[in-house]
């Protein structure tokens, strides 16, 4: 296969200088350290990281046009031999991302192409993938899986029962949102069958969003949305045989509507490993399943008194399998924080042997494996939880070293080549902007760009600094503070706190930018502060991250308030001009702070907040709060609406009516409670805008101006 690809390069080789390579835009090819990108003429060019002096055109703009292709190239899907490619284009949004669109097939030896899915709805194809022999492509359209023969063009429906509520080959809203699952089918290694998820959401209740603006009469938009306490949709995994078109269902133990099948991967010709979480998400079981008989044998089980993170929930990555196989498939690598720290283990494929690979009192998140050097790479930061560095441990020698050089102080992220030998490395901290390079991991040798590293100052009109604060409860919290450039420590400034506080994100990272809304007012004479409370996904160990279990909205709210109390003691903070802002989970914390600690927070802007814990989806809420029937008192105590009667300060509440994540229902329930208690407040509603409130001309500008006007009116700017 490698020889065939090399010959293809020789046939179509054209030279491109290193200067034409935008490291930020490179995309890795499978099973290699080659990468592709669009050059300035929009030709598809492939480079080998071993020698980036010359690139190779594999698909020209002319070839694309001759086939009838007329959109932008959004992504490429390669066959194993890298002689054929699928071009993804004309994409449309599905929930969070543009995961449906059109696919075009191109044979790179002839450069001839054609559109796939003829006869199916335009821009409806999802997750197209080649069979192992490169003769077929499978994809999803309208909740069914299809097979297309690349030679004859014949399209065969592998599933036929797909509807709005029967979902084959992809997932419903909640699996995508909370389990980072989008791509719902996998080819077998021999290309003779396909394993796929089937979701039956017919018993899942709809949340109806109403659109009042886009037609003469209002209409509703239904979203399958299981709320806290409601059973999940029923999910099972089938294996369809390509020759017979018969589907065999895996006999995985447990009720299909009371467990989560979060990941699967083929491990051999007939074997599939499936990762199952129970409803409470405090027990994970790995099953080795026979695709022919359907039998499922448990090979590894782990339990927790809180919840289990099967994958890094804050990473933003989708569909990744949490086990990485080593030792020719005899073992796999597994992340677990069962011993108090997130560590990497090597577990035998039968589950009988378990070896700790990373030791010490620090968190280690697995990122890649280099089969040549037998080394694992992981992100850790033993001394500063606001930072991230790459570490390496050799499986044979057990020697560990930090890979990221000291010059790259701060936050470091790596996008690894598929063979784990090279990576796209991005570095930043509060004093310098994001900067990216291509490196060979052994020795952290820089390949691109050819010029010396230049650490640019962030383009901002305020300064940033890190700090630590210890609360009256003895909780040491990391924080980031933004100041105006003309800051005078002898004067007092209004302060605006930015809060999130839940297990999905941290806000006090060693990074170059502050929250954009608050940053827009800092030059006018404000102090901006963001702090990470207990429960935030920072590298401080299991106890820090998970002591918030069944107490979201309670522990995080108190931590933020107690830290703010200490900050108000600083000489340059004006305790009479104190504002707070947060979005989503941060919006809920903002409301709780305004309602429960009015002596601290005088002004608040809450956006798209969960006002009642019962209203949010079951996977997220039950993971961190347990089922409502088991924790009703804390559900009520954690919910801002419970405390709305205590509002004393100035509150602006903002929500979009098209929010399919935190529904607009939250806004109206809060409004009713504030009205009932005769509490005055300000309100801004954005019709048909989703959770991020960005759709529509002028929306972001209007939201920013609304925020700025409200803060400046109620917490006037400037030093005094």
Short mmCIF file of C-alpha atoms in Angstrom, two decimals, residues 11 197 285 310 460 707:
data_model
loop_
_atom_site.label_atom_id
_atom_site.label_comp_id
_atom_site.label_asym_id
_atom_site.label_seq_id
_atom_site.Cartn_x
_atom_site.Cartn_y
_atom_site.Cartn_z
CA UNK A 11 2.92 10.75 -10.89
CA UNK A 197 -26.16 2.13 16.85
CA UNK A 285 -18.39 -2.24 31.77
CA UNK A 310 -15.19 7.56 30.15
CA UNK A 460 -5.84 43.34 23.64
CA UNK A 707 -24.60 43.88 28.24
#
